[in-house]
DNA sequence: TTGTACGCGTTATCAC
DNA sequence: GTGATAACGCGTACAA
């Protein structure tokens, strides 16, 4: 059977209290008593019950990682796994377990956010994949459980966030294109329910304006491949003179490349394409995709770290990671 | 503050017992009393504490998903995310939460398997990424916590497994090659610490023998790209007449394709290459990779389902999923 | 230095 | 139908 603190007490001939003290490293225990208890504990493979402990300490030492909106499309792999891994690594480091929960806008209406948290007594939550109109988003902000949002820049008493500098990232991309001599640059943005889309568009506009280029060409997709293909066709139809496209995701960039091919345009000879995310695929397609790298593992690990900070009672300050331009072969001016 | 069952009892003017009964749908509660309690519960947003409940029921309603050996290489994305998702979906469906834990052979020596389980009172565990000499593997088998192993065909009192029919998968691959007229077929297998390698090699040998082709050519890699490249070179060096290579992973297949190119061989014109796993990349590289598809999401969801079966006290019978040959452009005889 | 006693939020076993 | 009361395994004032 499972050995409890009570068993240890009995076998060691001391009280439960003393065992508890000895195990938790209190100073007021006679060295010999402690030694005896520790020995016994090891011998009997005693494992304190986190459940029982949580009940009294009010801490579950468990974090929730809630992923929203991935049910349908399975194209998020590259992104998600690294984030998950980052979260787990850091959480483990800090002594926390991680419960993974997947949800969708649909489910959110059925199961209130706080139910998820309180049922498991989650100490804190990391939320990824939020859309503007997500039910949870509102619940989270005025909930009592600390939360770190990934890619949604909100800071409050119990909330903080982690994201990359999407505005800067977009400028990086566009500046690269400008540097190569492009003047007619279009953008295929993601859907406007994502916060990152807003920032990326802002960066796009800024960069263009700074180069005295006006009337930005923008169409919107859904981050998926097919929408990139359609976007590219739509753009070229109305603007045949266009020479470069900045896409808000690598998948849309792939789609765009294919769309351009359908139109008989060569990439990058006639039209340059730049993506966003730096998923593994980029290196392997032809032409290899120039893109903006997002530090995914860090996105996760920093989120966990920030959450632990919040849990300590300190105020969150929001964390903005640096994007990085990765130049490959889909952008060229020759 | 948090509202407990005690509060409900007080406010409803009944005892705790009655509240508990009403909430858990017992029959022996006056309809009116029940209505009143339920109403109150909803109104006050009462959420039962899973922690407290677990303490008495001995069930945490939590599954552990332990992933081993992914720390270093990040090439497991495609595979892992789908499995994770499958597990979560199915677990949620069955009323279980999932705790995700990453471990490595190194950590396994530090933290005993049962510590992980007992600390969180895991009801059951799904283990992925086991190697032959994994410390946990042995611990798991004679542990008291039910476990489903992914890709390790072991069935015991409290253990079961889920895997694809790797042997058949290998035969599928080789038969395809044979059908295209290949006679000199080599294999780049994964490392021998993986159970799947054994099966795939067996299938490879079987298929060859059945075609009266003997002296199988086999080299071993580590499932990663670079080892595929090296493997291909090694093979061709000693067997210049070889016309097809069966690789135990898509990454090794990619590597093999590049290795062949380095040698001036064209794929598939001179040498055909077939991979294993059907990661997304396959569709996008040139030439698109012929491969064996593994139903990853099902691997996860079936594992969760099987675990729940085990939890119900029923015996596990092991689940073998069907592989599927996906023909693309890296195998051709012309 | 050590032990007593209580409480954490539930469920379960009895009585009434 | 309903209500005391005892667990569950542990932490911690308060005493001794």
XYZ file of C-alpha atoms (C1' of nucleotides) in Angstrom:
700
model
C 0.000 0.000 0.000
C 0.922 3.613 -0.186
C 3.004 4.810 2.701
C 1.801 8.017 4.309
C 3.250 10.439 6.750
C 1.330 8.654 9.416
C 3.162 5.424 8.759
C 6.475 7.174 8.990
C 5.482 8.699 12.288
C 4.447 5.417 13.730
C 7.509 3.556 12.571
C 9.866 6.284 13.655
C 8.187 6.534 16.984
C 7.521 10.255 16.695
C 4.563 12.433 15.888
C 3.303 13.399 12.479
C 4.340 16.931 13.139
C 7.921 15.986 13.644
C 7.990 13.981 10.472
C 6.542 16.853 8.542
C 9.136 19.169 10.011
C 12.002 16.860 9.312
C 10.915 16.326 5.727
C 10.451 19.987 5.028
C 13.820 20.928 6.406
C 12.835 22.849 9.495
C 15.698 23.652 11.827
C 14.067 22.649 15.063
C 14.498 18.931 14.736
C 17.187 16.986 16.471
C 19.701 15.891 13.829
C 19.410 12.335 14.864
C 15.648 12.340 14.700
C 15.788 13.869 11.258
C 18.321 11.375 10.035
C 16.186 8.541 11.224
C 13.083 9.908 9.572
C 14.788 10.689 6.301
C 16.263 7.252 6.212
C 12.941 5.654 6.843
C 11.312 7.783 4.197
C 13.825 6.735 1.608
C 13.631 3.153 2.582
C 9.875 2.990 2.333
C 9.771 5.095 -0.839
C 7.630 7.665 0.836
C 6.162 10.253 -1.549
C 4.259 13.150 -0.106
C 0.833 13.514 -1.623
C 0.669 16.693 -3.606
C -3.081 16.505 -3.420
C -3.208 16.554 0.341
C -0.569 19.205 0.469
C -2.417 21.374 -2.000
C -5.531 21.148 0.048
C -3.890 22.822 2.971
C -1.391 25.109 1.268
C -3.857 26.331 -1.322
C -1.216 25.870 -3.947
C -1.451 23.153 -6.534
C 1.958 23.840 -7.997
C 0.272 23.332 -11.305
C 0.110 25.639 -14.287
C -2.437 25.466 -17.034
C -1.439 25.832 -20.644
C -4.547 26.576 -22.620
C -4.391 26.352 -26.359
C -7.244 27.805 -28.273
C -8.479 27.296 -31.766
C -6.317 24.530 -33.109
C -9.001 21.950 -33.477
C -9.607 22.216 -37.166
C -6.362 23.051 -38.832
C -3.312 21.068 -38.052
C -0.847 23.486 -39.492
C 0.200 24.864 -36.166
C 2.553 22.057 -35.287
C 5.822 23.739 -35.686
C 4.735 26.607 -33.640
C 2.967 24.847 -30.889
C 5.343 22.097 -30.022
C 8.228 24.413 -29.321
C 6.082 26.658 -27.202
C 4.762 23.727 -25.245
C 8.232 22.449 -24.746
C 9.467 25.802 -23.574
C 6.662 26.079 -21.084
C 7.238 22.628 -19.669
C 10.959 23.012 -19.373
C 10.725 26.271 -17.513
C 7.783 25.241 -15.400
C 9.530 22.063 -14.330
C 12.565 24.131 -13.527
C 10.454 26.236 -11.215
C 8.781 23.284 -9.585
C 5.481 23.387 -11.387
C 3.539 20.815 -13.310
C 1.738 21.709 -16.486
C -1.761 20.737 -17.414
C -2.443 21.041 -21.078
C -5.909 21.984 -22.213
C -7.196 22.529 -25.687
C -10.208 24.658 -26.243
C -12.081 26.323 -29.029
C -14.316 29.348 -29.219
C -17.136 26.845 -29.270
C -16.134 25.071 -26.094
C -15.442 28.293 -24.340
C -19.096 29.005 -24.174
C -19.769 25.683 -22.553
C -16.993 25.632 -19.998
C -16.232 28.858 -18.206
C -12.608 29.672 -17.807
C -12.737 29.741 -14.054
C -14.197 26.299 -13.961
C -11.101 24.975 -15.602
C -8.936 26.799 -13.118
C -10.765 26.100 -9.916
C -11.516 22.512 -10.547
C -7.818 21.820 -10.737
C -6.840 24.696 -8.513
C -4.484 25.956 -11.142
C -2.035 28.411 -9.666
C -1.757 30.215 -12.958
C -2.499 29.987 -16.642
C -0.733 30.527 -19.921
C -3.076 31.251 -22.767
C -2.211 30.858 -26.394
C -4.202 31.413 -29.525
C -6.512 34.116 -28.282
C -8.693 35.917 -30.730
C -10.056 39.332 -30.254
C -13.560 38.184 -29.510
C -12.633 35.185 -27.404
C -14.942 34.613 -24.510
C -12.072 33.577 -22.305
C -10.104 36.705 -22.923
C -12.555 38.832 -21.057
C -12.959 36.281 -18.313
C -9.243 35.998 -17.894
C -8.592 39.653 -17.446
C -10.791 40.041 -14.444
C -10.247 36.613 -13.030
C -8.464 35.907 -9.811
C -6.035 33.479 -11.382
C -2.830 34.987 -12.717
C -2.391 34.628 -16.435
C 0.211 35.167 -19.063
C -1.058 35.731 -22.556
C 0.998 34.819 -25.542
C 0.759 37.383 -28.313
C -1.868 39.549 -26.651
C -0.274 42.627 -25.127
C -2.260 43.117 -21.960
C -0.863 43.912 -18.553
C -2.999 44.157 -15.474
C -2.842 43.222 -11.839
C -2.747 39.546 -12.487
C -1.996 39.472 -16.175
C 1.076 39.827 -18.250
C 2.140 38.732 -21.701
C 4.902 37.526 -23.940
C 5.202 38.280 -27.606
C 7.739 39.160 -30.227
C 7.960 42.689 -31.488
C 5.650 42.146 -34.410
C 5.772 45.731 -35.544
C 9.505 45.704 -35.686
C 9.401 42.323 -37.360
C 7.264 43.688 -40.153
C 9.577 46.640 -40.582
C 12.522 44.272 -40.733
C 10.837 42.403 -43.531
C 9.809 45.429 -45.521
C 13.128 47.179 -45.056
C 14.831 44.121 -46.440
C 12.606 44.327 -49.471
C 13.213 48.053 -49.861
C 16.924 47.536 -49.597
C 16.722 45.166 -52.497
C 15.175 47.910 -54.533
C 11.517 46.969 -54.393
C 9.022 49.808 -54.572
C 5.722 48.095 -55.158
C 5.349 45.983 -52.054
C 2.117 44.334 -50.982
C 1.113 42.521 -47.841
C -0.963 39.443 -47.225
C -1.979 39.816 -43.618
C -3.627 37.309 -41.302
C -7.192 37.678 -40.138
C -7.941 40.686 -38.066
C -9.092 38.729 -35.064
C -5.474 38.132 -34.195
C -3.657 40.803 -32.295
C -0.455 40.122 -34.113
C -2.070 41.053 -37.403
C -2.655 44.539 -36.181
C 0.946 45.034 -35.203
C 2.339 43.514 -38.335
C 0.183 45.726 -40.456
C 1.238 48.772 -38.500
C 4.882 47.889 -39.017
C 4.248 47.368 -42.698
C 2.653 50.778 -43.049
C 5.367 52.476 -41.058
C 8.152 51.062 -43.134
C 6.439 52.071 -46.322
C 5.725 55.559 -45.134
C 9.305 55.999 -44.033
C 10.347 55.209 -47.579
C 7.852 57.731 -48.870
C 5.833 54.960 -50.388
C 2.141 55.421 -49.959
C -1.108 53.615 -50.627
C -0.222 50.298 -49.020
C -1.582 47.242 -50.778
C -3.108 44.848 -48.272
C -5.314 41.782 -48.445
C -6.309 39.490 -45.626
C -6.044 35.743 -45.270
C -6.329 33.306 -42.397
C -2.670 32.335 -41.982
C -3.252 29.158 -43.970
C -1.742 28.173 -47.245
C -4.755 28.430 -49.467
C -5.513 31.969 -48.417
C -1.987 32.930 -49.404
C -2.493 31.564 -52.865
C -5.731 33.425 -53.285
C -4.293 36.561 -51.799
C -1.423 36.595 -54.225
C -3.709 36.163 -57.201
C -6.026 38.875 -56.027
C -3.127 41.242 -55.528
C -1.539 40.632 -58.884
C -4.785 40.901 -60.692
C -5.279 44.465 -59.575
C -1.599 45.368 -59.381
C 0.409 43.694 -62.099
C 3.362 45.943 -61.404
C 3.923 44.600 -57.937
C 7.352 43.088 -57.260
C 7.265 41.890 -53.676
C 4.833 40.401 -51.162
C 5.190 40.326 -47.408
C 3.123 37.537 -45.844
C 2.098 37.315 -42.202
C 2.798 33.595 -42.045
C 5.047 31.118 -43.764
C 2.105 29.065 -44.870
C 0.547 31.986 -46.630
C 3.912 32.689 -48.176
C 4.060 29.138 -49.531
C 0.606 29.623 -50.885
C 1.591 32.912 -52.414
C 4.572 31.350 -54.139
C 2.312 28.742 -55.657
C -0.277 31.319 -56.602
C 2.369 33.329 -58.369
C 3.524 30.249 -60.203
C -0.029 29.636 -61.327
C 0.089 33.098 -62.799
C 3.324 32.336 -64.565
C 5.387 34.573 -62.326
C 8.744 33.356 -61.141
C 9.887 33.682 -57.550
C 12.085 35.479 -56.786
C 13.089 36.629 -60.279
C 9.855 38.473 -60.956
C 8.263 38.674 -57.545
C 9.915 38.369 -54.156
C 8.083 36.726 -51.291
C 8.843 36.903 -47.608
C 7.144 34.911 -44.892
C 6.732 35.024 -41.146
C 7.458 32.501 -38.361
C 10.397 30.577 -39.761
C 8.867 27.144 -39.586
C 11.093 24.289 -40.584
C 9.525 24.009 -43.971
C 11.115 27.274 -45.064
C 14.518 25.726 -45.423
C 13.282 22.895 -47.549
C 10.942 24.348 -50.107
C 12.124 25.732 -53.395
C 12.976 28.509 -53.348
C 13.928 28.457 -49.675
C 11.784 31.030 -47.976
C 13.105 34.290 -46.622
C 11.217 34.935 -43.424
C 11.034 36.422 -39.951
C 12.154 34.123 -37.203
C 10.137 33.878 -34.019
C 11.898 32.405 -31.007
C 9.211 29.872 -30.226
C 10.844 27.955 -27.438
C 11.587 31.228 -25.681
C 8.037 32.358 -26.185
C 7.020 29.395 -24.077
C 9.783 29.423 -21.515
C 9.559 33.162 -20.940
C 5.826 32.865 -20.555
C 6.279 30.294 -17.829
C 8.921 32.395 -16.174
C 6.756 35.474 -16.273
C 3.875 33.529 -14.820
C 5.989 32.364 -11.926
C 6.931 35.967 -11.345
C 3.281 36.853 -11.201
C 2.718 33.997 -8.793
C 5.314 35.445 -6.482
C 3.157 38.500 -6.212
C 5.380 40.720 -8.311
C 3.898 42.793 -11.056
C 4.239 41.595 -14.591
C 5.807 43.962 -17.040
C 5.224 42.239 -20.315
C 7.982 40.654 -22.303
C 8.796 41.515 -25.874
C 11.155 39.239 -27.736
C 13.275 40.204 -30.696
C 12.373 38.934 -34.130
C 15.082 38.104 -36.608
C 15.253 38.378 -40.356
C 16.303 35.164 -42.042
C 17.377 35.725 -45.610
C 17.027 32.815 -47.973
C 16.189 32.549 -51.637
C 12.646 33.776 -52.098
C 13.693 37.412 -52.078
C 16.098 38.689 -54.662
C 16.429 41.489 -57.030
C 18.041 40.143 -60.102
C -13.581 34.407 -1.769
C -14.017 30.934 -3.050
C -17.389 29.425 -2.285
C -17.275 25.950 -0.827
C -19.779 23.257 -0.188
C -19.983 24.518 3.342
C -21.201 27.896 2.202
C -23.870 26.311 0.085
C -25.014 24.239 3.028
C -25.257 27.230 5.283
C -27.070 29.384 2.767
C -29.430 26.645 1.760
C -30.152 25.788 5.340
C -29.236 22.153 4.940
C -26.295 19.974 5.823
C -23.159 19.484 3.830
C -24.148 15.927 3.206
C -27.331 16.933 1.519
C -25.583 19.412 -0.690
C -23.101 16.815 -1.760
C -25.923 14.430 -2.530
C -27.880 16.952 -4.500
C -24.862 17.984 -6.523
C -23.850 14.457 -7.326
C -27.281 13.477 -8.475
C -28.262 11.057 -5.780
C -31.895 10.034 -5.838
C -32.675 10.417 -2.184
C -33.035 14.168 -2.120
C -36.318 15.969 -2.133
C -36.734 17.574 -5.560
C -37.347 20.921 -4.051
C -34.276 20.761 -1.877
C -32.209 19.770 -4.863
C -33.577 22.553 -6.991
C -32.795 25.080 -4.345
C -29.257 23.845 -3.922
C -28.554 23.644 -7.629
C -29.841 27.122 -8.086
C -27.717 28.447 -5.311
C -24.686 26.695 -6.687
C -25.127 28.237 -10.080
C -25.766 31.628 -8.648
C -22.671 31.624 -6.504
C -20.546 30.025 -9.198
C -19.746 27.130 -6.988
C -16.999 24.874 -8.315
C -16.218 21.681 -6.493
C -12.576 21.358 -5.599
C -11.073 18.526 -7.512
C -8.246 18.478 -5.039
C -10.446 17.817 -2.065
C -12.444 15.340 -4.017
C -9.340 13.487 -5.113
C -8.174 13.239 -1.570
C -11.134 11.137 -0.642
C -11.950 9.324 -3.848
C -8.343 8.412 -4.558
C -8.853 9.452 -8.118
C -7.207 12.529 -9.518
C -8.928 12.312 -12.860
C -5.588 13.238 -14.282
C -3.482 11.427 -16.847
C 0.205 11.918 -17.339
C 1.666 12.178 -20.796
C 5.370 11.582 -20.485
C 7.555 12.391 -23.416
C 11.057 11.097 -23.344
C 14.161 12.086 -25.173
C 13.155 15.160 -27.090
C 15.335 17.596 -25.263
C 18.104 17.921 -27.760
C 16.651 17.553 -31.192
C 13.686 19.586 -32.200
C 12.805 17.538 -35.209
C 9.965 15.713 -33.519
C 7.420 18.489 -33.884
C 5.226 17.069 -36.490
C 4.943 13.859 -34.747
C 4.511 15.044 -31.233
C 1.963 17.745 -31.602
C -0.592 15.516 -33.227
C -0.103 12.839 -30.641
C -0.445 15.337 -27.834
C -3.551 16.710 -29.397
C -5.051 13.293 -29.810
C -4.382 12.461 -26.206
C -5.888 15.654 -24.920
C -8.975 15.456 -27.064
C -9.769 11.937 -26.021
C -8.834 12.449 -22.387
C -11.039 15.493 -22.143
C -13.798 13.534 -23.740
C -13.463 10.958 -20.982
C -13.323 13.484 -18.217
C -9.601 13.497 -17.580
C -7.047 16.241 -17.436
C -3.622 15.745 -18.895
C -0.353 16.657 -17.290
C 2.476 16.905 -19.731
C 5.928 15.968 -18.599
C 9.140 15.893 -20.535
C 11.942 13.698 -19.427
C 15.237 12.391 -20.650
C 17.277 9.318 -19.895
C 19.377 11.618 -17.753
C 16.500 12.905 -15.675
C 15.046 9.479 -15.319
C 17.879 8.532 -13.065
C 17.224 11.519 -10.852
C 13.460 11.325 -10.610
C 11.925 7.895 -10.226
C 8.891 7.217 -12.301
C 6.652 6.580 -9.368
C 7.575 9.876 -7.829
C 6.104 11.608 -10.833
C 2.965 9.555 -10.544
C 2.376 9.625 -6.848
C 3.159 13.227 -6.282
C 0.337 14.175 -8.596
C -1.646 11.053 -7.970
C -1.825 10.333 -11.649
C -4.525 7.839 -12.429
C -2.600 6.603 -15.416
C 0.245 7.381 -17.744
C 0.922 7.471 -21.444
C 4.559 7.063 -22.282
C 6.113 8.085 -25.537
C 9.648 7.927 -26.801
C 10.818 4.936 -24.829
C 14.137 3.437 -25.627
C 15.117 -0.107 -24.982
C 17.333 0.709 -22.042
C 15.125 3.383 -20.538
C 15.096 3.316 -16.794
C 11.430 4.149 -16.735
C 10.447 1.294 -18.947
C 11.330 -1.235 -16.343
C 9.814 0.806 -13.552
C 6.628 1.233 -15.495
C 6.048 -2.396 -16.134
C 5.928 -3.402 -12.532
C 4.440 -0.205 -11.237
C 0.994 0.078 -9.754
C -0.052 2.871 -12.085
C -1.651 1.791 -15.343
C 0.295 2.782 -18.403
C -0.091 2.824 -22.131
C 3.107 2.745 -24.100
C 3.293 4.247 -27.515
C 5.332 2.143 -29.908
C 6.475 -0.415 -27.365
C 4.456 -3.603 -27.695
C 4.090 -4.708 -24.105
C 0.921 -5.939 -22.495
C 0.691 -6.837 -18.836
C -1.731 -6.477 -15.994
C -1.601 -2.748 -15.949
C 0.085 -2.024 -19.238
C -1.007 -1.848 -22.793
C 0.239 -0.154 -25.926
C -0.603 1.543 -29.157
C 1.482 1.422 -32.274
C 1.185 1.122 -36.004
C 1.988 -2.133 -37.671
C 5.584 -1.282 -38.377
C 6.394 -4.597 -39.893
C 3.573 -4.333 -42.352
C 4.504 -0.744 -43.009
C 7.996 -1.761 -44.013
C 6.620 -4.453 -46.277
C 4.303 -1.936 -47.845
C 7.262 0.260 -48.634
C 9.469 -2.473 -49.992
C 6.680 -4.058 -52.003
C 6.055 -0.742 -53.624
C 9.696 -0.582 -54.589
C 9.655 -4.145 -55.852
C 6.584 -3.470 -57.869
C 8.413 -0.684 -59.590
C 11.043 -3.139 -60.622
C 13.755 -2.457 -58.083
C 15.956 -5.346 -57.135
C 18.801 -3.778 -55.259
C 17.058 -2.211 -52.299
C 18.807 -0.952 -49.192
C 17.521 0.249 -45.856
C 18.584 3.071 -43.590
C 17.138 2.071 -40.265
C 16.848 4.086 -37.054
C 18.928 3.317 -34.024
C 18.392 -0.050 -32.466
C 17.307 1.328 -29.135
C 13.908 1.992 -30.628
C 11.459 -0.852 -30.748
C 10.049 0.314 -34.018
C 13.409 -0.163 -35.678
C 13.309 -3.831 -34.951
C 9.906 -4.262 -36.528
C 10.682 -2.187 -39.538
C 13.815 -4.140 -40.176
C 11.929 -7.400 -39.838
C 9.386 -6.217 -42.364
C 12.140 -5.151 -44.683
C 13.792 -8.545 -44.520
C 10.525 -10.382 -44.966
C 9.560 -8.488 -48.054
C 12.950 -9.071 -49.580
C 12.960 -12.741 -48.794
C 9.528 -13.134 -50.243
C 10.861 -11.732 -53.486
C 13.762 -14.141 -53.326
C 16.132 -11.297 -52.783
C 18.736 -12.027 -50.230
C 21.601 -10.347 -48.416
C 19.732 -7.292 -47.226
C 21.728 -4.075 -47.197
C 21.216 -2.217 -43.934
C 22.872 0.698 -42.199
C 21.746 2.450 -39.043
C 21.128 6.097 -38.347
C 19.417 8.005 -35.575
C 16.253 9.114 -37.390
C 17.776 12.538 -38.022
C 18.587 14.126 -41.323
C 22.345 14.045 -41.163
C 22.461 10.360 -40.450
C 20.383 9.776 -43.566
C 22.871 11.645 -45.662
C 25.767 9.680 -44.268
C 23.885 6.450 -44.538
C 23.173 6.960 -48.205
C 26.782 7.743 -48.952
C 28.011 4.753 -47.057
C 25.570 2.514 -48.878
C 26.397 3.727 -52.331
C 30.071 3.560 -51.716
C 29.925 -0.143 -51.146
C 27.000 -0.865 -53.439
C 27.061 1.331 -56.508
C 24.430 -0.805 -58.186
C 21.751 0.002 -55.656
C 18.583 1.586 -57.032
C 16.345 2.181 -54.057
C 16.593 3.097 -50.384
C 13.954 2.583 -47.719
C 14.442 4.963 -44.788
C 12.947 4.525 -41.328
C 12.104 8.217 -41.047
C 11.291 11.060 -43.377
C 14.146 13.095 -42.027
C 16.622 10.405 -42.869
C 15.012 10.166 -46.279
C 15.541 13.882 -46.826
C 19.121 13.421 -45.776
C 19.480 10.474 -48.093
C 18.160 12.468 -51.026
C 20.728 15.145 -50.349
C 23.466 12.606 -49.852
C 22.620 11.069 -53.204
C 22.715 14.460 -54.820
C 26.142 15.048 -53.352
C 27.152 11.876 -55.099
C 25.711 13.095 -58.354
C 22.810 10.658 -58.300
C 19.392 11.853 -59.303
C 16.258 11.046 -57.321
C 14.175 9.261 -58.410
C 15.659 8.742 -61.860
C 18.702 6.866 -60.671
C 17.819 6.023 -57.115
C 14.391 5.883 -55.512
C 13.937 6.946 -51.903
C 11.043 6.206 -49.615
C 10.575 7.621 -46.142
C 8.560 6.878 -43.048
C 6.115 8.969 -40.974
C 4.592 11.264 -43.573
C 5.496 14.531 -41.926
C 4.213 17.623 -43.632
C 7.512 18.354 -45.197
C 7.163 15.399 -47.546
C 4.661 17.177 -49.707
C 6.800 20.240 -50.101
C 10.287 19.084 -50.803
C 11.520 18.320 -54.282
C 10.963 15.643 -55.210
C 7.934 15.166 -53.002
C 8.667 12.226 -50.775
C 6.968 8.866 -51.095
C 6.469 7.605 -47.584
C 4.528 5.581 -45.047
C 1.814 7.471 -43.274
C 1.381 7.074 -39.549
C -1.971 8.141 -38.095
C -0.494 10.354 -35.437
C -3.600 11.864 -33.979
C -5.105 8.415 -33.623
C -1.947 7.171 -31.999
C -2.621 9.710 -29.268
C -6.357 9.420 -29.013
C -6.348 5.630 -29.050
C -3.679 5.641 -26.385
C -5.869 7.781 -24.162
C -8.846 5.594 -24.868
C -6.930 2.443 -24.102
C -5.682 3.964 -20.878
C -9.175 4.770 -19.788
C -10.098 1.172 -20.498
C -7.274 0.062 -18.264
C -8.495 2.463 -15.613
C -11.866 0.816 -15.665
C -10.172 -2.375 -14.629
C -10.501 -4.080 -17.965
C -7.525 -5.775 -19.508
C -5.656 -4.009 -22.251
C -5.232 -5.871 -25.469
C -2.836 -3.649 -27.326
C -3.835 -1.620 -30.324
C -2.223 -1.838 -33.711
C -3.031 0.833 -36.235
C -2.805 0.500 -39.982
C -0.020 2.248 -41.850
C -0.624 3.635 -45.291
C 1.603 3.958 -48.302
C 1.669 7.447 -49.737
C 3.083 7.541 -53.206
C 4.687 10.765 -54.334
C 7.614 11.555 -56.563
C 10.724 10.232 -54.901
C 10.109 6.715 -56.120
C 9.940 5.998 -59.806
C 11.312 3.639 -62.318
C 11.935 5.520 -65.457
C 13.084 19.800 20.578
C 8.651 17.576 20.205
C 3.553 16.666 20.460
C -1.653 18.092 20.378
C -5.179 19.627 17.872
C -7.353 21.706 14.205
C -8.445 22.689 9.422
C -8.298 22.229 4.216
C -13.118 20.654 0.955
C -15.034 16.490 -0.174
C -17.227 11.919 -0.026
C -19.104 8.001 2.535
C -21.141 5.447 6.461
C -24.007 5.402 9.402
C -27.759 6.643 12.182
C -32.241 9.178 12.687
C -35.101 12.416 3.036
C -31.658 14.280 5.968
C -27.798 15.121 9.191
C -23.813 14.135 12.269
C -19.367 12.330 11.913
C -15.352 10.137 10.354
C -12.082 9.776 7.124
C -8.389 11.381 3.182
C -2.854 13.117 3.960
C -0.754 16.901 5.185
C 0.803 21.693 7.372
C 0.980 24.585 11.292
C -0.383 27.585 15.406
C -0.003 26.689 19.998
C 1.466 24.137 24.053
C 4.456 21.555 26.582
